[in-house]
Steps between C-alpha positions, in 0.01 A plus 500: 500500500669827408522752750416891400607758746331823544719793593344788688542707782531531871131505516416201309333693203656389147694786329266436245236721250162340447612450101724285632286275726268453223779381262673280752143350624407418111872324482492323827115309409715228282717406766552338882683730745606625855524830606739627750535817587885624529566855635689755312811544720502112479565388119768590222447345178202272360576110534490240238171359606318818423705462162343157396127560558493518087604111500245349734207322396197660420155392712193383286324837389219430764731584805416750734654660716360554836508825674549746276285775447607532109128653428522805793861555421397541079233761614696754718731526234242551223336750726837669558565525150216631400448753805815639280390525210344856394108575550294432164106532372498137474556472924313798571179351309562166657512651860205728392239213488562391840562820678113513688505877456610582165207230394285759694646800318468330152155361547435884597634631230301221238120522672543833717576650792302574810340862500633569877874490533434424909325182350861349463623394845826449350758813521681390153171419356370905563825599325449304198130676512633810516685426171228264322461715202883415412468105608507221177543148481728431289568112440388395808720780666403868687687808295481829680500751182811289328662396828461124646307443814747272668353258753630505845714163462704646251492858638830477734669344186374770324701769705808350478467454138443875482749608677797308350770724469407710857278797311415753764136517612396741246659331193310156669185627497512647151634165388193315633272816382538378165500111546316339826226603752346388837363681772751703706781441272702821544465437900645143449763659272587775782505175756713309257781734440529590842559186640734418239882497626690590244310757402490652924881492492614752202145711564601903530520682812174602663452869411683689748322660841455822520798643697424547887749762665653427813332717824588847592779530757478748836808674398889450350708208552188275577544258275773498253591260157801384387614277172854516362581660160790414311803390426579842344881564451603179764266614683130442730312735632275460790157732450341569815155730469303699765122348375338851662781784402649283221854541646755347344786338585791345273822297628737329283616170569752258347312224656094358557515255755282568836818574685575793260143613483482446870783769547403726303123512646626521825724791446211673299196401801777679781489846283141436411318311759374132507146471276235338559454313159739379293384389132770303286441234212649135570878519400641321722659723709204661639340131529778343666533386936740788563265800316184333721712556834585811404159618401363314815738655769494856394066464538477530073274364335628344226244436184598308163315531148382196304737338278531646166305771573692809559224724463378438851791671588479783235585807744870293467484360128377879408776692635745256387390546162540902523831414641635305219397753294565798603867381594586397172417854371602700769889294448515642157581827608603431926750223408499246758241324665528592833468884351229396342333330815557819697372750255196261458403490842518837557287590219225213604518618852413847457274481229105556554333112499122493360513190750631638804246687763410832344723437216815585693853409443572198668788697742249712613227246612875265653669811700174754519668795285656489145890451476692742305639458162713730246167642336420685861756754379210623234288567795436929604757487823298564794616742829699257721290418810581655790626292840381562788763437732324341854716676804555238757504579850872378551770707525761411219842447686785721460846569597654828623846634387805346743266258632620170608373183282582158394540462142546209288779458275548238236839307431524147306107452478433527880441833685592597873344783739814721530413829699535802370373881471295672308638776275172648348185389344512513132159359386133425712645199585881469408807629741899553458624317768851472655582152593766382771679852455634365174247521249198686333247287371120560354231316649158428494237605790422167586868390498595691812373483847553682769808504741497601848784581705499179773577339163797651443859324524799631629673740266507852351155631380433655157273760695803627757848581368474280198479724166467393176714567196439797312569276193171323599284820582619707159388169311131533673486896407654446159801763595840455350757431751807702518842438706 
C-alpha cells in the first residue's frame, strides 16, 4: 500500500488552495492509501513511495472511497469561483425571480399599483411607488429608467463591483447612477466606502478647526513661549516671548540639549522673574527628566504642543519666522549676525504692537515707560525738570582747620589710620590733610575720623612747634617759591 504524506503546518491545516483539493481528490478515487500527516519543520524532500503511486494497480471503476466529501468540496469552489466572476443580466434575472420583493415590484408594475402609497407596509416597496411611473419589466427583470434593479443577494456584490479601483463616493454614486438601482443605494455607497480600509488610510485631513486663541494673561511675564530657530551662521537661537507685552528675548547657543537650554533659562528667569506658564513644542530638550525638574522646582508650569503641530504654539513659531527674516535683511547692510540680532531687537522692542494692550510697544507694557532710542533726538527738547532736593534733619559732618583726625592712607592695596591734621577744606566734603608730620594728602569726608587728644602718642605735635614746609604751603596757594 503506498503511503502519501500531506505536508502542512503547525496547525494541522494543509498548505493547500481548494483547486488543489479538488484535483488531488479526483486523482486519489483510483487508488488505496494512508494518510499521515508530517509537520513542516519535520520533512526535507519527498520519498520514493510518494514517487511510485503511478505504478500501482488500479481498483475496479466501482470503488469508492469512504469519507470524503468530494461533492461539498466541488461546490465551495464553484461558488468561490463564481462569487469572482463580474455581475451580469443573465445573474441578475436569475436572482430576480426568486427575490419575494422584486416579484412584488414587477407584478406592480404589469397589473398596477395600489392607489395609497401607506397601503405598502414595506419601506422599499413605498420607494419603488414613489418611482412607479419609471418601473419596467424587462425580461423578467426591474429597470429603473435604464438602470438594473439589483436584488438584495447580489447587492453587496454589487458595491464592490462598483467600486473596483477605490472611486471616491461621488464618482461611486455617479457610476451606479447610470447602471444599477435599489432602495437606499447612495446610503449603502456612503456606508461602503467608509468602512473600507484602504480607502480610511490615504483619506485627506479633516478640514482644519477654526483657530482658538490661547486666554488673556493678568499682566507681563505670565506666561511666556519658547521654540528654537536656527542654525544660522553655526549658530541656535533660543526665542523666548512675553504672551501679554510680546517681549522678546534672543540668546545664541552653540548647543540644544536641556542642560544648555536649562542655563540659559535660568540666567534669563533671575533678570526676569520665574513665569507661571511655560509653552514649548516636544524637542527633546524641553521634554526630557532634567527640563521637568527644572520646571517643577522653580513652581512653572510647564505646557507642550501636539506633535507636528507647531501652530499651537504660534506666539513662538510667529516670531521666529519675523526673526529669520528680518535678520537675513537687516545682515545685508549690519554685517554680522549678532549686529543684526541687536539692531533687531531693538527695533521690535520699541515698536507700537497692534497685539499688545493699547497697541503699545512691548518695552513699555515690560518696564511701564518707553526706552530710549537714537530717533528721541528728533523730539522738541523739553526744560530739564527741576529736583527738589529733601533737607534732612542731620547735620552733615565736618572738620575744622588744625583739627586733629585719623586719616586713611593707602600703600600696596591695604590702607592704615595714620593721624594727622587738617590743613583746610577744599571741597563740601574733601580736606588737605597733613599726615604723621611728613606728608599732605587729599581725602575724602568719610575717610577721616576724628582724633582726640587721650589718643595721642608720645611725640612732637603738628599743632605746637611743628611747622610745615613752605615748599608744601606755596604748592596749596599756587605761589612760586623763591630762595
Amino acid at each position: 500500500m503506498p503511503l502519501l504524506r500531506i505536508f502542512g503546518s503547525k496547525k494541522g491545516i494543509p498548505n493547500y488552495t481548494a483547486n488543489r483539493l479538488q484535483r488531488w481528490a479526483l486523482t486519489l478515487l483510483s487508488y488505496d492509501f494512508a494518510i499521515e500527516y508530517v509537520p513542516t519543520d519535520k520533512f526535507g524532500n519527498a520519498d520514493i513511495l510518494s514517487r511510485l503511486i503511478s505504478q500501482h494497480v488500479k481498483p475496479d471503476e466501482d470503488f469508492v472511497v469512504a469519507c470524503t466529501n468530494v461533492e461539498e468540496d466541488l461546490r465551495s469552489v464553484i461558488t468561490s469561483n463564481i462569487n469572482h466572476l463580474p455581475l451580469s443580466f443573465s445573474m441578475v434575472q436569475n436572482a430576480t425571480q426568486t427575490d419575494s420583493l422584486l416579484g412584488k415590484v414587477a407584478r406592480f408594475t404589469s397589473a398596477g399599483w395600489p392607489r395609497n402609497r401607506s397601503d405598502l407596509k414595506n419601506w422599499e416597496l413605498q420607494c419603488f411607488f414613489d418611482r412607479r411611473e419609471s418601473l419596467t419589466v424587462v425580461q423578467g427583470c426591474v429597470v429603473f429608467g435604464e438602470r438594473l434593479v439589483v436584488p438584495q443577494i447580489y447587492r453587496k456584490r454589487c458595491l464592490a463591483q462598483l467600486h473596483k479601483g477605490h472611486p471616491g463616493i461621488q464618482r461611486m454614486k455617479s457610476i451606479a447612477r447610470s447602471f444599477v438601482y435599489w432602495p437606499g443605494i447612495d446610503q449603502h455607497i456612503i456606508d461602503y466606502i467608509k468602512a473600507c480600509q484602504p480607502c480610511a488610510s490615504v483619506v485627506r485631513t479633516a478640514e482644519k478647526a477654526p483657530p482658538v486663541p490661547w486666554p488673556a494673561t493678568p499682566g507681563p511675564w505670565y506666561r511666556v513661549h519658547i521654540d528654537y530657530a536656527g542654525p544660522l551662521d553655526g549658530e541656535y537661537f533660543l526665542v523666548v516671548v512675553d504672551a501679554h507685552s510680546k517681549w522678546p528675548e534672543i540668546f545664541p547657543t552653540k548647543s540644544i540639549t536641556s542642560g544648555a537650554t536649562i542655563n540659559i533659562l535660568r540666567t534669563l528667569f533671575a533678570n526676569k522673574g520665574m513665569p507661571e506658564v511655560l509653552v514649548s513644542d516636544n524637542g527633546t530638550q524641553f521634554t526630557s527628566a532634567d527640563f521637568g525638574k527644572f520646571c517643577s522646582e522653580n513652581g512653572i508650569n510647564h505646557l507642550t504642543t501636539p506633535p507636528f503641530h507647531p501652530q499651537s504654539n504660534g506666539q513662538a513659531e510667529r516670531f521666529v519666522d519675523s526673526f529669520k527674516r528680518a535678520t537675513k535683511k537687516i545682515q545685508q547692510g549690519e554685517g554680522s549676525v549678532k549686529q543684526a540680532l541687536d539692531t533687531f531687537l531693538l527695533t521690535y522692542r520699541t515698536t507700537p504692537n497692534a497685539n499688545v494692550p493699547e497697541g503699545k510697544s512691548p518695552a513699555e507694557v515690560m518696564y511701564g515707560r518707553p526706552i530710549r532710542i537714537c530717533l528721541d533726538l528728533l523730539r522738541i527738547p523739553q526744560p530739564n525738570p527741576k529736583v527738589e532736593i529733601e533737607e534732612s534733619n542731620k547735620q552733615p559732618r565736618s572738620f575744622e582747620r588744625k583739627q586733629l583726625v585719623y586719616a586713611k592712607v593707602y600703600a600696596n592695596n591695604k590702607w592704615t589710620w595714620e593721624p594727622g591734621e587738617v590743613l583746610e577744606k577744599v571741597g563740601h566734603v574733601i580736606y588737605n590733610v597733613w599726615v604723621n608730620d611728613r606728608k599732605l594728602i587729599r581725602s575724602h569726608i568719610n575717610q577721616l575720623r576724628q582724633r582726640f587728644p587721650a589718643q595721642e602718642k608720645s611725640g612732637p605735635s603738628p599743632t605746637k612747634d611743628t611747622h610745615l614746609p613752605l615748599s608744601i604751603l606755596l604748592d596749596e596757594w599756587d605761589l612760586p617759591f623763591q630762595t
